[in-house]
Amino acid sequence: MKKEMKKILITGANGQIGSELTLALRKKYGAENVIASDIRHNPPKAIAQSGPYEVVDVTKAETIRQQVIKYDIDTIFHLAAILSAVGERDPHLCWNVNMNGTMNVLDLGVKYEMARIIIPSSIAVWGKGVPRVNTPQESVLKPTSMYGVTKVAGELLCDYYVHKYGLDCRGLRYPGIISSETLPGGGTTDYAVEIYYEAVKKKNYNCFLREDTVLPMMYMPDCIKATIDLAEADVNNLKHHSDFNVAAMSFDPTTLAAEIKKHIPEFEITYNPDFRQAIADSWPQSIDDSSAREEWNWKPNYDLESMTADMIQKLTAKFEAGLI
Ligand code: VAH
């Protein structure tokens, strides 16, 4: 029996995806029905002023349970996570937050018989032993980053809770996400966000990846659309649960820089690869998302050209208003 999502808790609501997902869900489900939460005490103004906000440490189940009781939560979008670059600097923190946080959320989902638990995965689940172009839905998962290890374990844990407890848990393997509203928090794909800000503000960018590093990417509006579409999909149509490949575009820094130069001709880019190059080299260049397209009609709206035009327009307006 499909349970309706009515009262939603978002963890990691101050993050790059969480902050925009909160606003999108509030628009769709009513602000008072979407409780934003994060470990930090100071939410962005847009989050604080548009609905309920609570401080939650996902590694402490009781702090989540208090909100579940207080607001009669029936759905959790679990965005709180340590990303790849920060996770390589502190693997134990990454494991603790990503795995204990996920287990706490899943256990509450079972205990309170929740309608839906959404737990993102990532292209970081892959490593050696898979085709790097058009990486298939079913494939060997041998990540070499701790973040990737937690994402593989997270997918397996979610599927276990689906089959063992009948919990409706769903997830999608996000590519690099690009947005104009909230800066990303310590990922390897962050260059593809930083470059737009630096191009608008300084007309130059020093890239921490090699110029030919092709990675799968997605514009934030498509990321939000994919997340909500999957959450709302009819469970009877789903053959997969926690590990959907989703794709929109793939490009390398050279191609991205050339697209930006169409709007800012004087833009210059330099390359100084750092430790994140090894992480990026372990990931696919493009992925096959036919399962998402077949099972819940996934289809992106943005490509590199339309995303760049929108990003440059929005960031230029923010720069001229003194906001960045
Ligand atoms: C990271 N942005 O770079 C995240 C993402 C596909 C990568 O999971 O760690």
GROMACS .gro file of N, CA and C in nm, residues 23 25 27 51 95 122 133 136 145 157 161 184 216 221 247 263 292 297 299 314 319 324:
model
   66
   23LEU      N    1   1.356   2.440  -0.012
   23LEU     CA    2   1.268   2.543  -0.069
   23LEU      C    3   1.171   2.482  -0.170
   25LEU      N    4   1.059   2.166  -0.181
   25LEU     CA    5   0.959   2.083  -0.111
   25LEU      C    6   0.858   2.170  -0.036
   27LYS      N    7   0.755   2.459  -0.127
   27LYS     CA    8   0.666   2.515  -0.230
   27LYS      C    9   0.558   2.411  -0.265
   51GLY      N   10   1.025   2.856   0.695
   51GLY     CA   11   0.959   2.743   0.761
   51GLY      C   12   1.038   2.694   0.879
   95TRP      N   13   3.306   0.806   0.765
   95TRP     CA   14   3.235   0.683   0.795
   95TRP      C   15   3.130   0.707   0.904
  122SER      N   16   2.583   0.836  -0.512
  122SER     CA   17   2.672   0.924  -0.590
  122SER      C   18   2.749   0.844  -0.694
  133VAL      N   19   3.296   0.504  -1.966
  133VAL     CA   20   3.201   0.575  -2.053
  133VAL      C   21   3.071   0.495  -2.054
  136PRO      N   22   2.728   0.128  -1.668
  136PRO     CA   23   2.594   0.069  -1.658
  136PRO      C   24   2.532   0.078  -1.518
  145SER      N   25   3.760   0.590  -0.275
  145SER     CA   26   3.751   0.698  -0.176
  145SER      C   27   3.664   0.649  -0.060
  157LEU      N   28   2.276  -0.101   0.246
  157LEU     CA   29   2.198  -0.090   0.370
  157LEU      C   30   2.052  -0.055   0.338
  161TYR      N   31   1.706  -0.275   0.406
  161TYR     CA   32   1.587  -0.230   0.483
  161TYR      C   33   1.461  -0.240   0.397
  184PRO      N   34   2.898   2.439  -0.284
  184PRO     CA   35   2.909   2.299  -0.240
  184PRO      C   36   3.003   2.287  -0.120
  216PRO      N   37   3.062   1.336  -1.505
  216PRO     CA   38   2.917   1.356  -1.520
  216PRO      C   39   2.872   1.471  -1.429
  221PRO      N   40   1.846   2.257  -1.077
  221PRO     CA   41   1.702   2.237  -1.102
  221PRO      C   42   1.671   2.093  -1.145
  247ALA      N   43   2.172   1.096  -1.504
  247ALA     CA   44   2.273   1.174  -1.578
  247ALA      C   45   2.205   1.291  -1.649
  263HIS      N   46   3.027   3.389  -2.285
  263HIS     CA   47   2.958   3.496  -2.211
  263HIS      C   48   3.057   3.598  -2.154
  292ALA      N   49   1.643   0.468  -1.477
  292ALA     CA   50   1.565   0.581  -1.421
  292ALA      C   51   1.465   0.631  -1.524
  297ASN      N   52   1.046   0.772  -1.551
  297ASN     CA   53   1.040   0.877  -1.655
  297ASN      C   54   1.140   0.993  -1.635
  299LYS      N   55   1.414   1.257  -1.705
  299LYS     CA   56   1.465   1.326  -1.825
  299LYS      C   57   1.515   1.464  -1.783
  314LYS      N   58   2.245   3.459  -1.344
  314LYS     CA   59   2.211   3.468  -1.200
  314LYS      C   60   2.328   3.520  -1.118
  319PHE      N   61   2.637   3.944  -0.825
  319PHE     CA   62   2.764   4.019  -0.812
  319PHE      C   63   2.736   4.170  -0.817
  324ILE      N   64   2.773   3.852  -0.384
  324ILE     CA   65   2.884   3.752  -0.389
  324ILE      C   66   3.014   3.826  -0.417
   0.00000   0.00000   0.00000
